[in-house]
Structures are given as structure tokens and as C-alpha cells.
Short mmCIF file of C-alpha atoms and ligand atoms in Angstrom, two decimals:
data_model
loop_
_atom_site.label_atom_id
_atom_site.label_comp_id
_atom_site.label_asym_id
_atom_site.label_seq_id
_atom_site.Cartn_x
_atom_site.Cartn_y
_atom_site.Cartn_z
CA MET K 1 2.87 -17.21 -77.66
CA ILE K 2 6.66 -18.46 -77.78
CA ARG K 3 8.65 -16.78 -75.27
CA ALA K 4 12.16 -17.41 -73.56
CA ALA K 5 11.71 -19.45 -70.03
CA SER K 6 11.96 -17.70 -67.04
CA PRO K 7 12.52 -19.40 -63.28
CA SER K 8 8.81 -18.70 -62.62
CA ASP K 9 7.95 -21.18 -65.58
CA TYR K 10 10.38 -23.93 -64.15
CA PRO K 11 7.34 -25.87 -61.91
CA ALA K 12 5.12 -25.63 -64.86
CA ILE K 13 7.87 -26.73 -67.19
CA ARG K 14 8.59 -29.87 -65.33
CA ALA K 15 4.92 -30.70 -65.11
CA VAL K 16 4.45 -30.28 -69.19
CA ILE K 17 7.49 -32.49 -69.68
CA SER K 18 6.67 -35.38 -67.15
CA HIS K 19 2.88 -35.31 -68.54
CA ALA K 20 4.11 -35.53 -72.25
CA PHE K 21 6.71 -38.05 -71.76
CA GLY K 22 5.08 -40.33 -69.20
CA GLN K 23 7.96 -40.20 -66.85
CA THR K 24 10.36 -37.64 -65.04
CA GLU K 25 13.71 -38.63 -66.70
CA GLU K 26 13.55 -35.88 -69.20
CA ALA K 27 12.31 -33.32 -66.84
CA ASN K 28 15.45 -34.21 -64.63
CA LEU K 29 17.77 -33.61 -67.28
CA VAL K 30 16.46 -30.26 -67.88
CA GLU K 31 16.83 -29.21 -64.62
CA GLN K 32 20.63 -30.69 -64.36
CA LEU K 33 21.31 -28.93 -67.36
CA ARG K 34 20.32 -25.67 -65.76
CA ALA K 35 22.13 -26.43 -62.89
CA ASP K 36 25.39 -26.91 -64.87
CA GLY K 37 24.81 -23.55 -66.82
CA ASP K 38 24.28 -25.62 -70.07
CA VAL K 39 21.43 -24.08 -71.65
CA LEU K 40 21.85 -22.26 -74.69
CA VAL K 41 18.08 -21.78 -75.81
CA GLU K 42 15.05 -22.62 -73.50
CA PHE K 43 11.32 -21.55 -75.10
CA VAL K 44 8.10 -22.11 -73.88
CA GLU K 45 4.56 -21.84 -75.87
CA ALA K 46 2.35 -20.40 -73.19
CA SER K 47 -0.81 -18.53 -72.50
CA ASP K 48 -1.55 -15.88 -69.83
CA ILE K 49 -2.29 -18.37 -67.39
CA ALA K 50 -0.23 -21.79 -68.28
CA VAL K 51 2.23 -23.34 -70.06
CA GLN K 52 1.41 -25.90 -72.75
CA GLY K 53 4.98 -26.45 -74.49
CA HIS K 54 8.59 -26.33 -73.75
CA ILE K 55 11.88 -26.77 -75.68
CA LEU K 56 15.57 -26.78 -74.75
CA TYR K 57 19.08 -26.60 -76.56
CA SER K 58 22.23 -27.24 -74.92
CA PRO K 59 25.90 -26.72 -76.14
CA LEU K 60 27.51 -29.75 -78.20
CA ALA K 61 30.82 -29.52 -79.29
CA ILE K 62 31.88 -31.44 -82.74
CA GLU K 63 35.55 -31.76 -82.32
CA GLY K 64 37.63 -32.28 -85.30
CA ASP K 65 41.36 -32.36 -85.88
CA GLY K 66 42.38 -28.83 -85.07
CA TYR K 67 38.78 -27.53 -85.03
CA THR K 68 35.56 -27.30 -83.26
CA VAL K 69 32.05 -26.85 -84.79
CA ASN K 70 29.89 -25.11 -82.18
CA ALA K 71 26.47 -26.94 -82.28
CA ALA K 72 23.28 -27.23 -80.15
CA ALA K 73 21.47 -30.42 -79.11
CA LEU K 74 17.90 -30.10 -79.34
CA ALA K 75 16.45 -32.21 -76.33
CA PRO K 76 13.84 -32.36 -75.10
CA VAL K 77 10.55 -30.63 -76.59
CA SER K 78 7.40 -31.57 -75.49
CA VAL K 79 3.91 -30.44 -75.52
CA LEU K 80 1.01 -31.26 -73.36
CA LYS K 81 -1.03 -34.25 -74.70
CA SER K 82 -4.33 -32.20 -75.07
CA PHE K 83 -2.53 -29.60 -77.09
CA GLN K 84 -0.58 -31.83 -79.49
CA LYS K 85 -1.00 -31.91 -83.12
CA SER K 86 -2.12 -28.31 -83.25
CA GLY K 87 1.23 -26.87 -84.62
CA ILE K 88 2.63 -26.24 -81.25
CA GLY K 89 5.76 -28.49 -81.23
CA SER K 90 6.67 -27.49 -84.83
CA ALA K 91 6.42 -23.66 -83.85
CA LEU K 92 8.50 -24.44 -80.82
CA ILE K 93 11.06 -26.01 -82.92
CA ARG K 94 11.32 -23.75 -85.70
CA ALA K 95 11.33 -20.75 -83.24
CA GLY K 96 14.27 -22.47 -81.44
CA ASN K 97 16.22 -23.47 -84.42
CA ALA K 98 15.72 -19.89 -85.52
CA ARG K 99 17.47 -18.48 -82.23
CA CYS K 100 20.24 -20.86 -82.52
CA GLY K 101 21.11 -19.36 -85.67
CA GLU K 102 20.99 -15.86 -84.27
CA LEU K 103 23.24 -17.14 -81.75
CA GLY K 104 25.49 -17.91 -84.41
CA LEU K 105 25.75 -21.54 -83.65
CA ASP K 106 26.76 -23.85 -86.91
CA ALA K 107 24.44 -26.90 -86.68
CA ILE K 108 21.87 -28.51 -84.48
CA VAL K 109 21.97 -32.14 -83.47
CA VAL K 110 18.75 -34.30 -82.43
CA LEU K 111 17.98 -37.82 -81.24
CA GLY K 112 14.32 -38.30 -82.31
CA HIS K 113 11.38 -39.55 -84.32
CA GLU K 114 12.66 -40.11 -87.99
CA SER K 115 9.49 -39.10 -89.59
CA TYR K 116 8.99 -35.83 -87.53
CA TYR K 117 12.28 -33.82 -87.52
CA PRO K 118 13.21 -34.09 -91.35
CA LYS K 119 10.36 -31.71 -91.97
CA PHE K 120 12.49 -28.99 -90.18
CA GLY K 121 15.58 -29.95 -92.17
CA PHE K 122 17.22 -32.35 -90.02
CA SER K 123 18.67 -35.26 -91.83
CA ALA K 124 20.15 -38.84 -90.57
CA VAL K 125 22.46 -38.74 -93.47
CA LEU K 126 23.84 -35.35 -92.54
CA ALA K 127 24.80 -36.76 -88.85
CA GLU K 128 26.61 -39.91 -90.26
CA SER K 129 29.92 -38.05 -90.43
CA LEU K 130 29.78 -37.67 -86.74
CA LYS K 131 31.16 -39.74 -84.12
CA ALA K 132 28.44 -39.96 -81.49
CA PRO K 133 27.14 -42.13 -78.87
CA PHE K 134 24.00 -42.46 -80.74
CA SER K 135 23.49 -43.65 -84.95
CA GLY K 136 21.01 -44.68 -87.24
CA PRO K 137 17.71 -43.05 -88.49
CA HIS K 138 17.05 -41.30 -85.00
CA PHE K 139 20.18 -39.34 -85.08
CA MET K 140 19.89 -36.27 -87.11
CA ALA K 141 21.48 -33.04 -87.76
CA LEU K 142 20.83 -29.63 -89.45
CA GLU K 143 23.57 -27.26 -90.70
CA LEU K 144 22.76 -23.62 -89.86
CA LYS K 145 25.95 -22.77 -91.85
CA PRO K 146 26.26 -24.62 -95.12
CA GLY K 147 29.17 -27.33 -95.00
CA ALA K 148 29.41 -27.01 -90.96
CA LEU K 149 29.20 -30.68 -90.83
CA ARG K 150 31.48 -31.61 -93.80
CA SER K 151 34.41 -32.63 -92.19
CA GLY K 152 32.65 -34.37 -89.15
CA GLY K 153 34.11 -34.81 -85.68
CA ARG K 154 33.62 -36.19 -82.44
CA VAL K 155 30.34 -35.38 -80.81
CA ARG K 156 30.58 -33.98 -77.08
CA TYR K 157 27.02 -33.53 -75.26
CA ALA K 158 26.79 -31.69 -71.94
CA LYS K 159 27.59 -33.34 -69.03
CA ALA K 160 23.98 -34.09 -67.75
CA PHE K 161 23.37 -36.32 -70.66
CA GLY K 162 25.86 -38.52 -69.00
CA VAL K 163 26.95 -39.93 -72.42
C1 COA W 201 6.70 -34.58 -80.59
C2 COA W 201 5.97 -33.53 -80.21
C3 COA W 201 6.66 -32.55 -79.31
C4 COA W 201 4.88 -32.71 -81.30
O1 COA W 201 4.51 -31.80 -80.65
P1 COA W 201 2.78 -31.41 -81.60
O2 COA W 201 2.70 -30.23 -81.13
O3 COA W 201 1.87 -32.34 -81.32
O4 COA W 201 3.67 -31.44 -82.96
P2 COA W 201 2.68 -30.71 -84.09
O5 COA W 201 1.48 -30.32 -84.09
O6 COA W 201 3.69 -29.45 -84.49
O7 COA W 201 3.33 -31.58 -85.23
C5 COA W 201 2.45 -32.81 -85.14
C6 COA W 201 2.74 -33.84 -86.39
O8 COA W 201 3.89 -34.59 -85.67
C7 COA W 201 3.67 -35.76 -85.94
N1 COA W 201 4.22 -36.57 -84.69
C8 COA W 201 3.99 -36.16 -83.24
N2 COA W 201 4.37 -37.25 -82.86
C9 COA W 201 5.07 -38.22 -83.39
C10 COA W 201 5.82 -39.20 -83.67
N3 COA W 201 6.30 -39.57 -82.10
N4 COA W 201 6.61 -39.53 -84.48
C11 COA W 201 6.34 -39.21 -85.61
N5 COA W 201 5.52 -38.13 -85.98
C12 COA W 201 4.80 -37.46 -84.77
C13 COA W 201 1.85 -36.04 -85.81
O9 COA W 201 1.64 -37.06 -86.30
C14 COA W 201 1.71 -34.78 -86.70
O10 COA W 201 2.06 -34.89 -88.02
P3 COA W 201 1.28 -34.27 -89.22
O11 COA W 201 1.37 -32.52 -88.88
O12 COA W 201 1.93 -34.86 -90.43
O13 COA W 201 0.04 -34.49 -88.90
C15 COA W 201 4.79 -33.92 -79.00
O14 COA W 201 4.32 -35.13 -79.79
C16 COA W 201 5.19 -34.44 -77.76
O15 COA W 201 5.43 -33.71 -76.48
N6 COA W 201 5.48 -35.76 -77.43
C17 COA W 201 5.94 -36.30 -76.35
C18 COA W 201 7.35 -36.06 -75.92
C19 COA W 201 8.29 -36.56 -77.00
O16 COA W 201 8.38 -37.75 -77.75
N7 COA W 201 9.06 -35.71 -77.26
C20 COA W 201 10.15 -35.54 -78.60
C21 COA W 201 11.18 -36.28 -78.26
S1 COA W 201 12.09 -36.73 -79.70
#
């Protein structure tokens, strides 16, 4: 079942992220984003007794000449190794993206596997108009409102990313 994360999930979320990535950097990022109040959407895939997957979106401003596009950064997403390749990651991304749409956001940006995210509509070509600390095939964007990224702009990540 996918549901919003709550504080009682936080220790389990830390374990899932650290286990999936094989390091603690991404779990630390999540905790800093929470501490800074920079969480837009945070979902878990969980049974009654355990958390198997997690996804988080933080605010991302895309600033142009006289306008700001209100976007989200999708990062990180993780699934416990023994539960991978059973659709949990995809379900979390679909649910999270849909929630961003409900929140009225204009777009979502992700830095990730170039063969994984396009199936959810993310495109590296769409991200080319953005001035960001990242570029190339791993840097992808998805418009929740058609044309939202047409004019491009400078990307500002939440402070915890340190970029
Ligand atoms: C990426 C991740 C969240 C996917 O979760 P999942 O539950 O296994 O994903 P799903 O079951 O929905 O989808 C599995 C599909 O993703 C593909 N996939 C998984 N990891 C991939 C990767 N690193 N690169 C490309 N494709 C990948 C699988 O090959 C599979 O493809 P298929 O459906 O065509 O067979 C999970 O593998 C994970 O936690 N990885 C470690 C952390 C990580 O790298 N997070 C993403 C950072 S961008």
C-alpha cells in the first residue's frame, strides 16, 4: 500500500534508503530536507509491519526573466533490494507524480537512470532548456502543465542538496 510517510516511519525509511543505495548519503539528504521544511511529497510503500519503498519530492524553483515555474525535484526513490523489480518503484513514482499534479505544480525534475525515468514521461530533451548544476542524459524533466518548461530558466534546488 502506498501512503504518506509519517514521523513513526522515519527510522524504517532511513533503513530502506541506506540499504537500497548502499550508503547513508541519500538518507541524510532526506532528513536534512525534512529539517529544512523542504518536503512537498513523501510517500512510502508499506505493509502493516514494514516499509519496503520510499519516495520524496522537494520544491524546485525554475526562475526566468520575471517568472517562476513551481516545480518539484524527485529525489530520492528507493526500494529494498529483495522487493525490487516487482513494480514498487514504478508505483511510487506514478503516485508521487500524480500528487505533485494535485498540488498544482508545473513540472518535475529528476537526476537518474536514463533508461528508467522516460517510461514515466521524463525527458532529457525537455530539461535542456534549464540552466542547472546538472546536464546530460541523466538530467530529465516532466511537464505537469503542458508548455511549463517552454521558456526554460535557472533551476534552484532546496538548500539541502548543496548545489
Ligand atoms: C530504482 C529503483 C527505485 C527501482 O525500484 P523497483 O521497485 O525495482 O522498480 P520497478 O519494479 O517498478 O521497475 C523495475 C524496472 O526498472 C529497471 N531498473 C531498475 N533499476 C534500474 C537502473 N539502475 N537503471 C535502469 N533501469 C533500472 C529494471 O530493469 C526494471 O525494468 P523492467 O520493468 O523493464 O524489467 C530501485 O532499483 C532502487 O531502489 N535502486 C537503488 C536506489 C536508486 O538507484 N534509486 C534511484 C536513484 S535515481
